mmCIF file of C-alpha atoms and ligand atoms in Angstrom:
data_model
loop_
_atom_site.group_PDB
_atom_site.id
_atom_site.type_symbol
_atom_site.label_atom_id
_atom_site.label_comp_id
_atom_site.label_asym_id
_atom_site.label_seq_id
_atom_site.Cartn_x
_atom_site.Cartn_y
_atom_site.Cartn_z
ATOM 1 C CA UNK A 85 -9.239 17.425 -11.619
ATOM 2 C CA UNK A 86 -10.181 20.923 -10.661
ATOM 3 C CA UNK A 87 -8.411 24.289 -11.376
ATOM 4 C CA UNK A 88 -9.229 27.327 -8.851
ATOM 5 C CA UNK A 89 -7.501 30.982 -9.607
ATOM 6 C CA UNK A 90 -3.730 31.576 -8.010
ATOM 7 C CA UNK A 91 -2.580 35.030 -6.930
ATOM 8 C CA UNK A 92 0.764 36.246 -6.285
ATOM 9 C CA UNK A 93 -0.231 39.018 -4.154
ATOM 10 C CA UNK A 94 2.135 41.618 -5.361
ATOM 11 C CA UNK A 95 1.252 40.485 -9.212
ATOM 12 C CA UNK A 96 -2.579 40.301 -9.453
ATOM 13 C CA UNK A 97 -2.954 40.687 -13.174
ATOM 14 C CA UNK A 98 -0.335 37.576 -13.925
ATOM 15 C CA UNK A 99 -3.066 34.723 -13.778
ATOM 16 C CA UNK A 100 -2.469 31.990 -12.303
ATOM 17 C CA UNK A 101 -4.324 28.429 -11.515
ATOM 18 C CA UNK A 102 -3.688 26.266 -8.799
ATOM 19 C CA UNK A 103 -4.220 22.422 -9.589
ATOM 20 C CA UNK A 104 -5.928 20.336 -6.854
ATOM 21 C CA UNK A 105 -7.243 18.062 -6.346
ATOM 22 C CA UNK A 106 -6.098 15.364 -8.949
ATOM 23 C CA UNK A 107 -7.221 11.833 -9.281
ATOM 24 C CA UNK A 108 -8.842 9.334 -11.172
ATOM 25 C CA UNK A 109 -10.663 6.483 -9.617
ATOM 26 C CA UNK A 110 -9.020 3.411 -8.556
ATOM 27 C CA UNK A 111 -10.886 1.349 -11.259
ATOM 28 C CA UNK A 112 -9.498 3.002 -14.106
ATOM 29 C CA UNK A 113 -6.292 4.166 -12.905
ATOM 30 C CA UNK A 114 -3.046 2.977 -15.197
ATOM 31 C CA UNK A 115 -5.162 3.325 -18.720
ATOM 32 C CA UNK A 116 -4.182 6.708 -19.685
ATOM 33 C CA UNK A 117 -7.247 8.879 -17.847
ATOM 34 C CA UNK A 118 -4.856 11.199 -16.184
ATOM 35 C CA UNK A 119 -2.780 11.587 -19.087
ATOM 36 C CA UNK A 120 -5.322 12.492 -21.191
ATOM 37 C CA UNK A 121 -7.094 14.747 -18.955
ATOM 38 C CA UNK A 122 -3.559 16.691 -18.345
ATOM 39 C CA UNK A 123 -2.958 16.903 -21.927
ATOM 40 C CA UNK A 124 -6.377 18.459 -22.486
ATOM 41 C CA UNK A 125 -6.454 20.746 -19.610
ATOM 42 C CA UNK A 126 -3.310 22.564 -19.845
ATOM 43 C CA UNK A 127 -4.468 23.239 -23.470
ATOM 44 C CA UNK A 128 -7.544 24.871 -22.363
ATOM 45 C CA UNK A 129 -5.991 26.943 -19.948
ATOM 46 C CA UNK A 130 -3.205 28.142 -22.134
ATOM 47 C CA UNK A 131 -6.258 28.872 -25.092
ATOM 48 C CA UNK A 132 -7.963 31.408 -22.575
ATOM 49 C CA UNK A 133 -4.478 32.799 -21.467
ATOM 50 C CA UNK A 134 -3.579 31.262 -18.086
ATOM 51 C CA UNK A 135 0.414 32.542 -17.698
ATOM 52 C CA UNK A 136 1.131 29.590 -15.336
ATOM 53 C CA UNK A 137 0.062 26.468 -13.220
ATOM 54 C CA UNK A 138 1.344 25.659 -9.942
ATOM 55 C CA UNK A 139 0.735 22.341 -8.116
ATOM 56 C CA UNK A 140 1.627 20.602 -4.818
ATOM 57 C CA UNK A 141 2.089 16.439 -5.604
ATOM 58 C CA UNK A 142 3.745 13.668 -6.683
ATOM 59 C CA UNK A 143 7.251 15.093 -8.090
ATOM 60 C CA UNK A 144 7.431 11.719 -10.515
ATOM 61 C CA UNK A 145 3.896 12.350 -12.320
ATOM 62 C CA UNK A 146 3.506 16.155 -13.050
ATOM 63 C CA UNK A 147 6.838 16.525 -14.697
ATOM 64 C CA UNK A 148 5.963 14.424 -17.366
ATOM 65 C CA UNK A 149 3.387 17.415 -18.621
ATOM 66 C CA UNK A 150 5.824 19.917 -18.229
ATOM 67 C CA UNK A 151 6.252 20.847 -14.492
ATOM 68 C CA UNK A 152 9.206 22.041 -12.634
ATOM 69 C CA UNK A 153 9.868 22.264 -9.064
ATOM 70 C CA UNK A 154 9.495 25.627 -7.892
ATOM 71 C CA UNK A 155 11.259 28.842 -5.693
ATOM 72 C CA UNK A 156 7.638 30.412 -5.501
ATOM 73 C CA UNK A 157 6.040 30.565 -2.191
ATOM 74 C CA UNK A 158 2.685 28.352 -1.228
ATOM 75 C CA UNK A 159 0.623 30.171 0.843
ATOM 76 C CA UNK A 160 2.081 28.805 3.565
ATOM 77 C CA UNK A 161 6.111 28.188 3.343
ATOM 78 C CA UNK A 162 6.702 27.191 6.430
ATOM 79 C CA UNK A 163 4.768 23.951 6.451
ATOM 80 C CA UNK A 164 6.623 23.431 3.015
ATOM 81 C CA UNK A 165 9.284 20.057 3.534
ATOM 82 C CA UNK A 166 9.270 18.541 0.527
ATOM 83 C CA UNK A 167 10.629 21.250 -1.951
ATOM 84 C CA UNK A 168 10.461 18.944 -4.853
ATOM 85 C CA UNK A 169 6.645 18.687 -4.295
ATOM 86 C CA UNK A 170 5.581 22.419 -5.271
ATOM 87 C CA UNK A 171 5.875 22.542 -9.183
ATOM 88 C CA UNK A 172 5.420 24.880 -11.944
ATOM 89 C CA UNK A 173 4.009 25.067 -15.334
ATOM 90 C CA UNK A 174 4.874 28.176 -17.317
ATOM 91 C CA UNK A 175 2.484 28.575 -20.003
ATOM 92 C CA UNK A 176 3.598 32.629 -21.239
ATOM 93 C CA UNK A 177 6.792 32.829 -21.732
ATOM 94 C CA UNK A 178 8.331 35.297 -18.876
ATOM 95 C CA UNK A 179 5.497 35.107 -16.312
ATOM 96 C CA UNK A 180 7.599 32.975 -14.026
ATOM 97 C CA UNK A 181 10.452 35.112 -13.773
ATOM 98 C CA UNK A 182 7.923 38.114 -13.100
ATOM 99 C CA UNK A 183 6.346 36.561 -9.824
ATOM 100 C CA UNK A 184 7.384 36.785 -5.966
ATOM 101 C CA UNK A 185 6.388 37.036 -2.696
ATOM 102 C CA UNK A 186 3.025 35.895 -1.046
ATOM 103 C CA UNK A 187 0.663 33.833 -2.582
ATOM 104 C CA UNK A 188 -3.138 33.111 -1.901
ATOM 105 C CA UNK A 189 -5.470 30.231 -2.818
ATOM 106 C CA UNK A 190 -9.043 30.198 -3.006
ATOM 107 C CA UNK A 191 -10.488 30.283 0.912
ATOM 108 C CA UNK A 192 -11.058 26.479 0.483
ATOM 109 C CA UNK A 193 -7.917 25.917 -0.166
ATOM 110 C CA UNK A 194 -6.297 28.549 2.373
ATOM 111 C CA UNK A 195 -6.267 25.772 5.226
ATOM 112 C CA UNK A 196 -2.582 25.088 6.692
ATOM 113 C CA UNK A 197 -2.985 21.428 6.340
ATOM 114 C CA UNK A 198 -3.189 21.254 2.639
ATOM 115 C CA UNK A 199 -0.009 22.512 2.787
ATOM 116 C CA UNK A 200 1.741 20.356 5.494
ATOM 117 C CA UNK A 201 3.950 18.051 3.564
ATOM 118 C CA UNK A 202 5.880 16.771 6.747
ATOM 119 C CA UNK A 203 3.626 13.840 6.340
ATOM 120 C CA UNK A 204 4.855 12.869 2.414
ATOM 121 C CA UNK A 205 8.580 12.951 2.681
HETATM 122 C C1 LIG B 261 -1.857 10.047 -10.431
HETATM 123 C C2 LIG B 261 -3.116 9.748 -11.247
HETATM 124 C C3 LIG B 261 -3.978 11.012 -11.383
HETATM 125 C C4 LIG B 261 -2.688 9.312 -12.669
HETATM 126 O O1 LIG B 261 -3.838 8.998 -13.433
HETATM 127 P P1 LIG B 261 -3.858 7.690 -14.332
HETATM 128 O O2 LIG B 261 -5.080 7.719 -15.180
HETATM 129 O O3 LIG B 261 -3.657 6.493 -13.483
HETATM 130 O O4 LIG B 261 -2.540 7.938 -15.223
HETATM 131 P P2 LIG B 261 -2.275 7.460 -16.703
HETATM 132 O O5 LIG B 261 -2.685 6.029 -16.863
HETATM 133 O O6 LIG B 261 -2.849 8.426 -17.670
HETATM 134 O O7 LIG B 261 -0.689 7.534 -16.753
HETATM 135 C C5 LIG B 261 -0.023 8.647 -17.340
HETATM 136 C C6 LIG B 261 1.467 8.467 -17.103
HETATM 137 O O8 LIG B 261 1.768 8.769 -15.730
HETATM 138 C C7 LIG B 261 2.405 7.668 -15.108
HETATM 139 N N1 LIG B 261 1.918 7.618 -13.735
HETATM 140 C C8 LIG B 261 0.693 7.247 -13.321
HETATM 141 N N2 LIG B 261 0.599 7.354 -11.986
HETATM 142 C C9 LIG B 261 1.803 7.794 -11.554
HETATM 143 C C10 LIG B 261 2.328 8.087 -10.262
HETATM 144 N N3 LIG B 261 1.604 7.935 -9.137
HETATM 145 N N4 LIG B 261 3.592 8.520 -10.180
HETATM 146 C C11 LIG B 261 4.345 8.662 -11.305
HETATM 147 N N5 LIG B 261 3.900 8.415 -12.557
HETATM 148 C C12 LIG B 261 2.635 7.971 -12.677
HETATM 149 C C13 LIG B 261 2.017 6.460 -15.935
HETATM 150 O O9 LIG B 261 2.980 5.453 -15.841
HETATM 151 C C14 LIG B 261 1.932 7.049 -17.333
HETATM 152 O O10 LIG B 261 3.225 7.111 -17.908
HETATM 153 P P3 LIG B 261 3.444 6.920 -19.492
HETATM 154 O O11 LIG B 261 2.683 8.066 -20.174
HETATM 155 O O12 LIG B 261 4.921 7.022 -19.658
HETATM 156 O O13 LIG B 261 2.866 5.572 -19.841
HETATM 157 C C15 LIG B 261 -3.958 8.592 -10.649
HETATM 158 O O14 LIG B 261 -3.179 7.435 -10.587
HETATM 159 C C16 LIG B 261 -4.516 8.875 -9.267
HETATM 160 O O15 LIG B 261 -5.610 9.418 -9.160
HETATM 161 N N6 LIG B 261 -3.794 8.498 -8.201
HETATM 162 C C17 LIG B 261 -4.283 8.641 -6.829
HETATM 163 C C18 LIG B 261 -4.453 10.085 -6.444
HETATM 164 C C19 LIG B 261 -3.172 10.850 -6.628
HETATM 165 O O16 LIG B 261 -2.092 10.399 -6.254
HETATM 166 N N7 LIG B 261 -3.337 12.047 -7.219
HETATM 167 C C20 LIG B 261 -2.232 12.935 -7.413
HETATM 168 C C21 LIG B 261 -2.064 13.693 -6.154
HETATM 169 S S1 LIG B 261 -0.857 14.925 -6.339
#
């Protein structure tokens, strides 16, 4: 599970994390792994005062830990077909309702195929 910084580009000092990837291996899948390492996460980021999380996946598992589906742009919103996949985790009260416009990812992540979700409707 790895966490890389977020920007809205017009709002640089509202900080942001982007969540990807996620996974636990096959073998111990379904034994409460990803639950616990969500739980434990999204404390640590809210103890060093992340405002909010945003992640693109599975619109049944990342609601259970608080997401939302999301308005905010991905970096790339054209490629964006499955709404209900881009989620939000507001984690300071107000920072949501703060942010707009264009967003940027880390340059690993800044590839138009991570953000093609054509393929997962
Ligand atoms: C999704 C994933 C990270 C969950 O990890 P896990 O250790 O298997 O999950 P847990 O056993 O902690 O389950 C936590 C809860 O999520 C639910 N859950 C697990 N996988 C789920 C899924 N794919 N969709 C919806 N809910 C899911 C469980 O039923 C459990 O619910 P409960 O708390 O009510 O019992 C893991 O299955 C995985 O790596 N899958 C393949 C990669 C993947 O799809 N990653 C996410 C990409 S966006």
């Amino acid at each position: 599970m790895l966490f890389t910084p977020f920007n809205f580009v017009d709002h640089p000092y509202v900080n942001c994390y982007l969540l990807a990837p996620c996974g636990v291996l096959p073998a111990y899948q379904g034994h409460g792994v990803g639950k616990e390492i969500m739980e434990a996460s999204i404390e640590h980021l809210s103890s060093v005062g992340t405002d909010a999380v945003f992640v693109l996946g599975i619109p049944t598992f990342y609601p259970r830990y608080g997401f939302v589906p999301t308005d905010k742009q991905t970096p790339y919103p054209d490629l964006m077909s499955t709404p209900e996949a881009w989620m939000a985790l507001e984690l300071t009260e107000g920072s949501l309702q703060k942010l707009s416009g264009k967003t940027v990812a880390i340059p690993q992540f800044m590839q138009p195929h991570w953000w093609d979700t054509s393929q997962h409707g």
